[in-house]
Amino acid sequence: PCAPPGIASFQCLLGLGVWNPRGPDLSNCTSPWVNQVAQKIKSGENAASIAGELARHTRGPVFAGDVSSAVRLLEQLLDILDAQLQALRPLERESAGKNYNKVRPQNPNLGPTHPPTPQAVVEAVDNLLRPEALESWRDMNGSEQAHTATMLLDVLEEGAFLLADNVKEPARFLAARQNLVLEVSMLNTEGPLQELVFSMGGEGGSGVFWGVFTSTASPGVVKVVFILYNNLGLFLPTENATVRLGGDGGPRAPQLVVNSQVIAASINKESSRVFLRDPVVFTLPHLETKNHFGANCSFWNYSERSMAGHWSSQGCRLLRSNGTHSSCACSHLTNFALLMARSQSFPGRLNEVLLSVITWAGILVALLCLGLSISAFCCLRGLPSERTTIHKNLCISLFLAELLFLVGIDKTQYQVACPIFAGLLHYFFLASFSWLCLEGVHLYLLLLEVFDSDPARRKYYYAGGYCFPAVVVAVAAAVDHRSYGTDQACWLRVDNYFIWSFIGPVAFVILVTLVFLLVTLHKMLRSSAALKPDSSRLDSIRSWALGAIALLLLLGLTWAFGLLFVTRESVLTASLFTACNALQGTFIFLFHCALQKKVHRELSKCLRHSGCCLRGPPGTSLGALKPSAARAHPRYYSGTQSRIRRMWNDTVRKQTESSFMGGDLNSTPTLNRG
């Protein structure tokens, strides 16, 4: 899964004998640019140039190893930047400090090819925290995630104080990015001090409010650093958190999660944790407002030597909390966040159970009806015809699609099986619509031919029913195979237009089917005036065409509600999907099996041949019937020949009348061919 310089590790779960469903550990998977930047740092090239290059590389796709390596490269970059600044003469250093004073990058659009070093460092960290890079973070193992996140906190704080050491006071440096806000302030405490406000923006003026730092500040200059991180709390584990929650802490205890942004505050670089005489007060918005409770004001307590840490609430207390925000007071400065308990409410669990029951019920009814239909089409030998072939394959495709939907739609934890389920669902859904389209084509052809059986035609039906969906799925997989399977369902992605590889072909097939069925009905209406009222053939075709239209609409509605249910689960969408699903399977069974006289005759014949329902007149034994049947066989055969001859003459006469009177049902060349 990565380039040759990197190494991906797969973990085998010994107890189960399977690969870890989380997939490979890509912590050691790196891109070639990592070694290139490392060589430039080792050779002592200009720090500003290296910082700009690092920011440029992290804008693109990154591996898990790139994330951890980039953080280590930032640490080394700050070391050589410090050394290069120390090597400057006093006048040159003062000039560099003045340049830093002018840097207040409110606008993320940076002009120069190599932006000033503070901007480039902030941009590189912002790139590592952007949503597109989070998947690379998740490709690391848990310990590597925590180590990298802790190191990032420490490195950026070191870089902020390095900036503060080289700016000319009084000064204020502010860099605001989408996933990171950094503020460095240089204050003179000899005059009157105002309250510092580190605002995060947002609705309702929510922000972080800081008190006056007279408790730790000696007369002179105070260096204050504020940093806000988005998404970093996802990778600071809560397993060993020393916080107190309500409940007994049993196996059903709610899960503890970081439910706010991570903020950092430091003063004068005195230590990793600065204690205050008066507590510092801050307010943080909740990232999630539903099914979260028990806000805990916590800080990330870590060792600078090992970069191992845990969440603790020591020295912090909750002032107030509502559904969207919580205010805290802490007696020290460090990295803060809100820890909250996450638990699914009872109504949520009830809805989940209800959704499962409703969905299973509808699909099981459909599977039962489709299974009975498949058994009838396969076991009754007198049924084979083109229509029976179409109905049998339609039922098989729908049966497999329903079964895969029931078994695999929610298996998102399997990184290999989930895309396979999605591809198979894509294929069998398209196959179902394709066979229904062939039903419309076949009914149209019945109007043009005397007999509805042509064995040579079946191979074209099989090609259309199964090859067309295979081509669509193959092309879609070749274009973007990664869009099979999402975090929500084993289906096609809907946020990048990949879903149109299903909607487009289905819409085309439905349109073609409707055209053939409507043309069939139109031709029958035009020809009805020229035909006798007892034309049972056209009555059957009309009935079949109307049934195919009804099934087409029902099939379209069913899976429209099914896709809506997959993307937006609710009791309403589940109920609509279930109702249409059950009606779809029941309609196929009733219309094509239970209410068909031909199926009744074949079933009766099958039962008679098996001896299950064979009963003679009173006093007649089974053995007595056999000779009689044998003697009647020649007469039966002769009578059958006569009936066939009469049926053929009637058919030719009717078709000739229809052609003579302008009907489109058949043509004379067709009759001659017959």
XYZ file of C-alpha atoms in Angstrom:
674
model
C 0.000 0.000 0.000
C 2.990 2.386 -0.072
C 6.102 3.141 -2.110
C 9.214 0.894 -1.836
C 11.021 3.023 0.791
C 8.158 2.483 3.234
C 7.029 -0.598 5.141
C 3.432 -1.603 5.846
C 2.781 -4.068 8.676
C -0.208 -6.417 8.835
C -1.321 -7.866 12.168
C -2.765 -11.375 12.405
C -5.270 -11.921 15.211
C -4.027 -15.230 16.602
C -7.234 -16.184 18.367
C -9.298 -15.818 15.184
C -6.713 -16.564 12.509
C -7.675 -13.480 10.475
C -6.050 -10.168 9.640
C -6.823 -7.217 11.850
C -9.949 -5.567 10.353
C -8.334 -2.149 10.918
C -6.047 -2.935 8.009
C -2.271 -2.474 7.758
C -0.186 -0.287 10.055
C 1.320 2.372 7.789
C 3.357 4.162 10.463
C 6.577 3.354 8.582
C 5.153 4.119 5.153
C 6.781 7.315 3.857
C 7.041 9.286 0.623
C 10.383 10.014 -1.105
C 10.246 13.713 -0.161
C 10.736 12.839 3.533
C 14.306 11.700 2.922
C 14.971 14.665 0.633
C 13.913 17.198 3.294
C 15.827 15.279 5.967
C 19.014 15.500 3.870
C 18.599 19.261 3.451
C 18.151 19.711 7.198
C 21.206 17.562 7.841
C 23.285 19.637 5.435
C 22.197 22.830 7.212
C 20.434 24.589 4.341
C 18.428 27.767 4.888
C 15.628 27.110 7.398
C 13.098 29.363 5.650
C 13.586 27.494 2.368
C 13.193 24.105 4.066
C 10.072 25.257 5.932
C 8.462 26.388 2.678
C 9.298 23.067 1.038
C 7.827 21.132 3.968
C 4.619 23.189 3.788
C 4.383 22.492 0.061
C 4.852 18.725 0.414
C 2.260 18.369 3.182
C -0.431 20.013 1.040
C -0.753 16.893 -1.080
C -1.648 13.305 -0.190
C 0.390 11.943 2.713
C 1.004 8.497 4.179
C 0.887 7.725 7.878
C 4.677 7.700 7.984
C 4.732 11.117 6.328
C 2.713 12.593 9.213
C 4.998 11.314 11.971
C 8.110 12.096 9.915
C 6.906 15.637 9.207
C 6.525 16.301 12.941
C 10.078 15.071 13.580
C 11.338 17.180 10.673
C 9.632 20.230 12.191
C 11.503 19.603 15.437
C 14.835 19.392 13.603
C 13.932 22.438 11.503
C 13.338 24.555 14.600
C 16.709 23.461 15.988
C 18.602 24.641 12.906
C 16.489 27.817 12.777
C 17.490 28.579 16.351
C 21.140 27.901 15.513
C 21.001 30.103 12.417
C 19.398 32.955 14.378
C 21.999 32.661 17.124
C 24.744 32.857 14.513
C 23.492 36.217 13.246
C 25.218 39.407 14.306
C 23.209 41.682 16.627
C 22.173 44.075 13.849
C 21.126 41.222 11.557
C 19.216 39.576 14.377
C 17.428 42.825 15.183
C 16.492 43.178 11.520
C 15.083 39.637 11.500
C 13.060 40.451 14.607
C 11.605 43.526 12.931
C 10.591 41.395 9.950
C 8.827 38.962 12.275
C 6.999 41.903 13.851
C 5.482 42.708 10.473
C 4.212 39.156 9.949
C 0.520 39.012 10.834
C -0.794 36.510 8.322
C -4.552 36.973 8.563
C -4.861 35.954 4.905
C -3.891 32.327 4.124
C -2.971 33.259 0.541
C 0.778 33.738 0.850
C 2.563 35.648 -1.818
C 6.291 34.728 -1.774
C 7.641 31.445 -3.042
C 9.215 30.810 0.363
C 6.990 32.437 3.008
C 8.498 33.606 6.295
C 9.413 30.673 8.525
C 6.591 31.167 11.099
C 3.983 31.186 8.362
C 5.451 28.079 6.705
C 5.570 26.146 9.990
C 1.958 27.074 10.782
C 0.885 26.075 7.290
C 2.651 22.705 7.540
C 0.923 21.898 10.854
C -2.417 23.050 9.430
C -1.915 20.697 6.478
C -1.285 17.764 8.821
C -4.583 18.453 10.632
C -6.794 18.967 7.591
C -9.670 16.466 7.152
C -8.015 14.833 4.122
C -4.970 13.899 6.237
C -6.950 12.348 9.096
C -7.174 9.012 7.296
C -3.373 8.854 7.318
C -3.391 9.467 11.069
C -5.793 6.545 11.459
C -3.413 4.297 9.515
C -0.976 4.477 12.459
C -1.277 2.209 15.462
C -2.719 3.729 18.623
C 0.562 4.335 20.433
C 2.116 6.005 17.380
C -0.922 8.269 17.052
C -0.621 9.443 20.663
C 3.163 9.888 20.405
C 2.914 11.935 17.189
C 0.062 14.106 18.505
C 1.930 14.810 21.768
C 5.113 15.608 19.890
C 3.181 18.025 17.670
C 1.882 19.866 20.752
C 5.397 20.152 22.146
C 7.105 21.122 18.877
C 4.671 23.894 17.985
C 4.915 25.380 21.474
C 8.725 25.364 21.174
C 8.447 27.066 17.802
C 6.092 29.714 19.195
C 8.536 30.602 21.980
C 11.402 30.636 19.482
C 9.405 33.242 17.583
C 8.748 35.171 20.807
C 12.470 35.183 21.641
C 13.318 36.858 18.353
C 10.623 39.504 17.931
C 10.959 43.045 19.131
C 8.596 43.822 21.979
C 5.888 44.863 22.320
C 4.513 42.673 19.529
C 1.633 40.380 18.679
C 1.865 37.618 16.083
C -1.394 35.997 14.946
C -1.648 33.183 12.394
C -5.165 31.875 11.760
C -5.716 28.832 9.587
C -8.654 26.517 9.090
C -7.355 23.862 11.498
C -4.914 25.879 13.596
C -4.774 29.265 15.324
C -1.465 30.492 16.781
C -1.039 33.710 18.764
C 2.206 34.941 20.311
C 2.106 38.087 22.465
C 4.925 40.094 24.033
C 3.604 42.214 26.936
C 5.319 44.780 29.152
C 4.104 44.235 32.730
C 5.558 47.456 34.132
C 2.484 49.439 33.051
C -1.239 48.753 33.528
C -2.260 45.327 32.203
C -5.435 44.560 30.351
C -7.243 41.243 30.294
C -6.056 39.047 27.440
C -8.719 37.567 25.185
C -7.872 34.705 22.853
C -11.011 34.538 20.727
C -11.832 31.537 18.572
C -14.692 33.303 16.776
C -17.788 31.270 16.070
C -21.429 31.937 16.824
C -22.462 33.817 19.935
C -18.964 35.166 20.570
C -17.768 31.849 21.973
C -14.084 31.999 22.763
C -11.385 31.589 25.349
C -10.967 34.286 27.989
C -7.743 34.644 29.959
C -7.043 36.529 33.175
C -4.127 38.797 34.007
C -0.768 37.035 34.441
C 0.521 39.095 37.356
C 0.779 35.978 39.492
C 3.758 34.625 37.551
C 5.053 37.584 35.644
C 8.066 39.441 36.992
C 8.378 43.123 36.078
C 9.440 43.441 32.477
C 8.404 41.500 29.388
C 5.987 38.551 29.435
C 5.809 36.073 26.555
C 2.384 34.464 26.129
C 1.538 31.709 23.636
C -1.992 30.596 22.718
C -2.631 27.733 20.256
C -5.887 26.134 19.115
C -5.940 22.767 17.302
C -8.739 21.196 15.287
C -8.984 17.386 15.040
C -5.933 16.724 17.231
C -8.057 15.471 20.132
C -9.044 12.459 18.015
C -5.554 11.031 18.525
C -5.003 11.772 22.221
C -6.421 8.628 23.855
C -8.821 8.719 26.799
C -8.284 5.149 28.043
C -6.067 6.152 30.984
C -7.814 9.429 31.758
C -7.968 10.298 35.464
C -11.395 11.928 35.410
C -14.547 11.057 37.314
C -17.820 10.196 35.609
C -21.208 9.291 36.967
C -22.134 5.631 37.033
C -20.539 2.484 38.363
C -17.900 2.174 35.629
C -19.132 -1.293 34.695
C -18.997 -2.917 31.267
C -21.851 -0.684 30.090
C -20.146 2.519 31.235
C -20.320 5.274 28.617
C -17.315 5.877 26.399
C -15.119 8.883 27.188
C -14.245 11.102 24.210
C -12.590 14.449 23.529
C -15.544 16.650 22.619
C -13.856 19.998 21.983
C -10.907 21.537 20.257
C -7.550 21.266 22.019
C -6.166 24.609 23.223
C -2.704 25.338 24.589
C -1.584 28.245 26.777
C 1.929 28.892 28.034
C 3.818 31.788 29.583
C 7.533 32.567 29.597
C 8.470 28.980 28.657
C 9.111 28.215 32.300
C 7.855 24.616 32.296
C 5.338 22.351 30.644
C 2.812 23.366 33.304
C 2.688 26.896 34.749
C 0.730 27.308 38.029
C -1.280 30.469 38.663
C -2.448 32.240 41.782
C -5.741 33.187 40.134
C -7.323 30.551 37.883
C -7.526 31.042 34.155
C -11.042 30.885 32.702
C -11.904 29.581 29.242
C -15.005 28.531 27.321
C -15.054 25.794 24.705
C -17.840 24.795 22.288
C -18.911 21.144 22.103
C -18.069 19.350 18.875
C -21.039 16.993 19.281
C -24.200 18.052 21.084
C -26.262 14.840 20.959
C -25.778 11.822 23.244
C -22.890 13.496 25.115
C -22.980 14.425 28.783
C -20.810 14.937 31.864
C -18.343 17.603 30.703
C -14.907 17.324 32.358
C -12.375 20.136 32.141
C -9.128 18.272 31.492
C -5.540 18.804 30.388
C -3.046 16.588 28.572
C -0.418 15.631 31.142
C 2.659 14.304 29.322
C 6.352 13.653 29.799
C 8.662 15.762 27.635
C 11.194 12.930 27.604
C 8.991 10.014 26.487
C 6.114 11.987 24.904
C 3.694 9.652 26.694
C 0.717 11.206 28.423
C -2.847 10.933 29.651
C -5.819 13.194 30.331
C -6.213 14.544 33.862
C -8.644 16.926 35.550
C -6.298 17.892 38.409
C -6.440 21.634 39.069
C -9.406 22.164 36.728
C -13.087 22.525 37.520
C -16.272 23.033 35.551
C -17.920 26.435 36.020
C -21.002 26.016 33.862
C -22.192 23.896 30.966
C -25.142 23.718 28.597
C -25.950 21.730 25.497
C -23.428 23.542 23.311
C -20.678 25.124 25.483
C -18.799 24.541 28.720
C -16.767 27.013 30.814
C -13.786 25.898 32.878
C -11.380 27.345 35.424
C -7.869 25.917 35.817
C -5.060 26.848 38.176
C -2.303 26.098 35.679
C -1.468 26.539 32.015
C -1.028 23.648 29.604
C -3.036 21.874 26.867
C -6.780 21.837 27.623
C -9.872 20.120 26.228
C -13.328 18.949 27.264
C -13.803 15.255 27.920
C -17.396 14.038 27.791
C -19.176 10.729 28.087
C -20.768 9.424 24.921
C -23.725 7.117 25.236
C -26.511 6.160 22.894
C -29.806 7.160 24.454
C -32.603 4.656 24.977
C -34.750 6.119 22.185
C -31.742 5.814 19.894
C -31.269 2.130 20.754
C -35.005 1.543 20.406
C -35.011 3.151 16.964
C -32.010 1.056 15.951
C -33.749 -2.165 16.980
C -36.958 -1.032 15.305
C -35.129 -0.231 12.069
C -33.454 -3.645 12.082
C -36.727 -5.498 12.706
C -38.600 -3.573 10.019
C -35.847 -4.057 7.440
C -35.378 -7.751 8.157
C -39.128 -8.409 8.007
C -39.551 -6.839 4.581
C -36.481 -8.507 3.078
C -37.372 -11.939 4.494
C -40.882 -11.722 2.993
C -39.352 -10.775 -0.357
C -36.781 -13.604 -0.141
C -39.515 -16.142 0.664
C -41.670 -15.084 -2.299
C -38.701 -14.958 -4.671
C -37.487 -18.356 -3.462
C -40.906 -19.916 -4.139
C -40.966 -18.339 -7.600
C -37.474 -19.633 -8.446
C -38.460 -23.132 -7.270
C -41.555 -23.093 -9.486
C -39.654 -21.894 -12.569
C -36.854 -24.434 -12.091
C -38.812 -27.516 -10.997
C -41.875 -27.418 -13.278
C -40.561 -28.841 -16.546
C -43.503 -27.783 -18.691
C -42.893 -24.073 -18.152
C -39.693 -23.386 -20.147
C -40.111 -20.496 -22.569
C -38.495 -17.127 -23.152
C -40.811 -15.443 -20.622
C -40.100 -18.114 -18.025
C -36.356 -17.696 -18.611
C -36.683 -13.936 -18.111
C -38.780 -14.323 -14.963
C -36.451 -16.955 -13.510
C -33.329 -14.831 -13.981
C -35.131 -11.718 -12.748
C -36.035 -13.563 -9.549
C -32.510 -14.967 -9.142
C -30.930 -11.516 -9.551
C -33.375 -9.945 -7.113
C -32.948 -12.806 -4.629
C -29.155 -12.441 -4.594
C -29.391 -8.643 -4.383
C -31.799 -8.864 -1.429
C -29.635 -11.460 0.313
C -26.455 -9.415 -0.137
C -28.261 -6.306 1.087
C -29.431 -8.146 4.188
C -26.065 -9.732 4.988
C -23.478 -7.210 3.850
C -24.812 -3.660 3.656
C -23.562 -2.802 7.175
C -20.250 -4.727 7.176
C -18.214 -1.523 6.999
C -15.574 -2.787 9.447
C -14.132 -5.154 6.818
C -11.893 -3.165 4.501
C -11.709 -5.897 1.854
C -15.139 -7.515 2.107
C -17.084 -4.241 2.212
C -16.046 -3.041 -1.292
C -16.731 -6.550 -2.620
C -20.249 -6.469 -1.156
C -20.761 -3.020 -2.696
C -19.613 -4.223 -6.128
C -21.857 -7.308 -6.009
C -24.850 -5.228 -4.930
C -24.143 -2.827 -7.794
C -24.026 -5.739 -10.246
C -27.143 -7.637 -9.151
C -29.284 -4.506 -8.855
C -28.360 -3.597 -12.433
C -28.998 -7.199 -13.516
C -32.500 -7.080 -11.992
C -33.400 -3.960 -13.946
C -31.820 -5.421 -17.099
C -33.965 -8.560 -16.981
C -37.056 -6.454 -16.395
C -36.109 -4.454 -19.491
C -35.835 -7.710 -21.452
C -39.393 -8.495 -20.352
C -40.556 -5.345 -22.158
C -38.511 -6.221 -25.253
C -39.923 -9.745 -25.301
C -43.537 -8.597 -25.023
C -42.961 -6.285 -27.978
C -41.538 -9.172 -30.013
C -44.593 -11.296 -29.216
C -46.669 -8.891 -31.303
C -44.451 -9.499 -34.319
C -44.274 -13.306 -34.271
C -46.719 -16.167 -34.172
C -44.856 -18.308 -31.677
C -43.373 -16.930 -28.466
C -40.638 -19.564 -28.299
C -37.320 -19.185 -30.098
C -34.430 -21.016 -28.379
C -31.844 -19.030 -30.356
C -33.097 -15.811 -28.767
C -32.231 -16.868 -25.219
C -28.489 -16.418 -25.652
C -29.082 -12.765 -26.534
C -31.254 -12.386 -23.451
C -28.527 -13.838 -21.236
C -25.968 -11.525 -22.815
C -28.156 -8.482 -22.212
C -29.203 -9.534 -18.721
C -25.754 -10.302 -17.326
C -23.108 -8.780 -19.613
C -24.464 -5.216 -19.607
C -24.295 -4.939 -15.773
C -20.848 -6.550 -15.787
C -19.535 -3.946 -18.245
C -20.959 -1.071 -16.175
C -19.456 -2.386 -12.923
C -16.100 -3.130 -14.576
C -15.847 0.385 -16.016
C -16.879 1.957 -12.696
C -14.302 -0.109 -10.788
C -11.594 0.763 -13.302
C -12.356 4.476 -12.989
C -12.512 4.610 -9.166
C -12.511 1.322 -7.265
C -11.970 3.154 -3.962
C -15.526 4.529 -4.143
C -16.945 1.060 -3.496
C -17.697 0.946 0.243
C -18.061 3.891 2.627
C -17.878 4.435 6.373
C -21.679 4.335 6.584
C -22.561 1.403 4.307
C -21.082 -1.106 1.873
C -22.440 0.770 -1.107
C -21.321 3.388 -3.611
C -20.043 6.783 -2.495
C -22.606 9.538 -2.948
C -20.386 12.574 -2.299
C -18.234 12.381 -5.439
C -20.773 11.574 -8.192
C -19.762 7.883 -8.223
C -23.370 6.989 -7.387
C -24.229 7.993 -10.969
C -22.593 4.769 -12.146
C -25.732 3.163 -10.701
C -28.377 5.868 -11.153
C -27.410 6.582 -14.783
C -27.662 2.995 -16.110
C -30.828 2.330 -14.085
C -32.495 5.466 -15.455
C -31.509 4.436 -18.987
C -32.847 0.892 -18.526
C -36.127 2.151 -17.035
C -36.568 4.554 -19.958
C -35.951 1.811 -22.549
C -38.329 -0.549 -20.737
C -41.101 2.038 -20.605
C -40.655 2.807 -24.306
C -41.034 -0.859 -25.311
C -44.007 -1.446 -23.007
C -45.839 1.711 -24.089
C -45.219 0.958 -27.774
C -46.572 -2.543 -27.176
C -49.752 -1.217 -25.581
C -50.133 1.404 -28.319
C -49.902 -1.195 -31.094
C -52.437 -3.377 -29.334
C -54.908 -0.493 -29.026
C -54.531 0.324 -32.721
C -55.072 -3.304 -33.693
C -57.950 -4.040 -31.307
C -60.623 -2.813 -33.741
C -59.541 -5.350 -36.354
C -59.461 -8.328 -34.005
C -62.282 -10.475 -32.699
C -63.295 -10.124 -29.071
C -62.113 -13.637 -28.223
C -58.472 -12.947 -29.064
C -56.974 -14.404 -25.887
C -53.404 -13.941 -27.140
C -53.614 -10.150 -27.182
C -55.457 -10.136 -23.879
C -52.580 -12.051 -22.334
C -49.965 -9.721 -23.814
C -51.901 -6.687 -22.602
C -52.099 -8.167 -19.117
C -48.391 -9.017 -19.119
C -47.419 -5.529 -20.299
C -49.475 -3.822 -17.602
C -47.991 -6.180 -15.026
C -44.465 -5.395 -16.231
C -45.129 -1.650 -15.926
C -46.451 -2.130 -12.398
C -43.419 -4.239 -11.451
C -41.056 -1.681 -13.001
C -42.558 1.134 -10.956
C -42.545 -1.022 -7.826
C -38.924 -2.069 -8.356
C -37.853 1.525 -8.942
C -39.676 2.778 -5.843
C -38.329 -0.056 -3.694
C -34.679 0.633 -4.346
C -35.126 4.388 -4.389
C -36.379 4.055 -0.812
C -33.605 1.513 -0.185
C -30.877 3.972 -1.179
C -32.568 6.680 0.865
C -32.634 4.298 3.839
C -28.899 3.567 3.457
C -27.924 7.252 3.374
C -30.509 8.599 5.848
C -31.742 6.001 8.287
C -35.126 6.667 9.840
C -38.224 4.713 10.776
C -40.101 6.355 7.884
C -37.581 5.393 5.184
C -37.244 1.896 6.673
C -41.030 1.446 6.642
C -41.381 2.649 3.049
C -38.506 0.439 1.909
C -39.907 -2.572 3.757
C -43.443 -2.105 2.427
C -42.290 -1.760 -1.181
C -39.848 -4.645 -0.771
C -42.508 -7.003 0.542
C -44.982 -5.889 -2.154
C -42.339 -6.392 -4.834
C -41.636 -10.008 -3.869
C -45.319 -10.789 -3.301
C -46.298 -9.234 -6.649
C -43.768 -11.356 -8.548
C -44.922 -14.541 -6.835
C -48.634 -13.873 -7.317
C -48.552 -12.420 -10.836
C -46.028 -14.838 -12.372
C -46.719 -18.004 -10.351
C -49.731 -18.265 -8.062
C -52.270 -16.747 -10.485
C -50.944 -18.363 -13.674
C -53.106 -21.214 -15.009
C -50.131 -22.741 -16.772
C -48.310 -23.025 -13.450
C -51.414 -24.651 -11.938
C -51.566 -27.214 -14.767
C -47.878 -28.037 -14.538
C -48.067 -28.342 -10.767
C -51.073 -30.682 -11.031
C -49.300 -32.730 -13.674
C -46.192 -32.922 -11.481
C -48.241 -34.091 -8.514
C -50.054 -36.715 -10.618
C -46.804 -38.099 -11.989
C -45.391 -38.321 -8.480
C -48.468 -40.268 -7.349
C -49.266 -37.839 -4.540
C -52.694 -36.759 -5.740
C -53.616 -39.608 -8.078
C -57.056 -41.024 -7.204
C -59.320 -43.052 -9.487
C -63.109 -43.554 -9.356
C -64.508 -45.484 -6.417
C -63.498 -49.096 -6.640
C -60.792 -48.436 -9.195
C -57.216 -49.262 -8.337
C -54.067 -47.661 -9.617
C -53.218 -50.791 -11.582
C -56.582 -50.770 -13.302
C -56.042 -47.259 -14.570
C -52.765 -47.948 -16.335
C -54.016 -50.284 -19.087
C -56.890 -47.936 -19.791
C -54.528 -45.023 -20.102
C -52.310 -47.089 -22.359
C -55.210 -48.042 -24.595
C -56.372 -44.454 -24.803
C -52.967 -43.193 -25.810
C -53.316 -43.597 -29.620
C -56.691 -41.865 -29.657
C -55.317 -39.104 -27.422
C -52.348 -38.639 -29.741
C -54.570 -38.498 -32.814
C -56.954 -36.019 -31.161
C -54.060 -33.858 -30.133
C -52.815 -33.697 -33.726
C -56.255 -32.598 -34.891
C -56.463 -29.865 -32.251
C -53.010 -28.561 -33.164
C -53.986 -28.446 -36.851
C -57.186 -26.518 -36.071
C -55.300 -24.079 -33.803
C -52.744 -23.416 -36.557
C -55.440 -22.738 -39.182
C -57.278 -20.376 -36.806
C -54.061 -18.518 -36.023
C -53.146 -18.100 -39.706
C -56.663 -16.899 -40.515
C -56.631 -14.343 -37.680
C -53.172 -13.064 -38.551
C -54.115 -12.760 -42.233
C -57.222 -10.776 -41.317
C -55.160 -8.536 -39.087
C -52.594 -7.861 -41.807
C -55.288 -7.304 -44.426
C -57.126 -4.758 -42.258
C -53.963 -2.731 -41.474
C -53.058 -4.224 -38.061
C -49.425 -4.240 -36.955
C -49.611 -7.438 -34.942
C -47.934 -9.647 -37.572
C -46.743 -9.426 -41.143
C -47.241 -11.825 -44.042
C -43.519 -12.629 -44.371
C -43.552 -13.786 -40.762
C -46.450 -16.153 -41.473
C -44.712 -17.454 -44.571
C -41.625 -18.114 -42.528
C -43.787 -19.971 -39.991
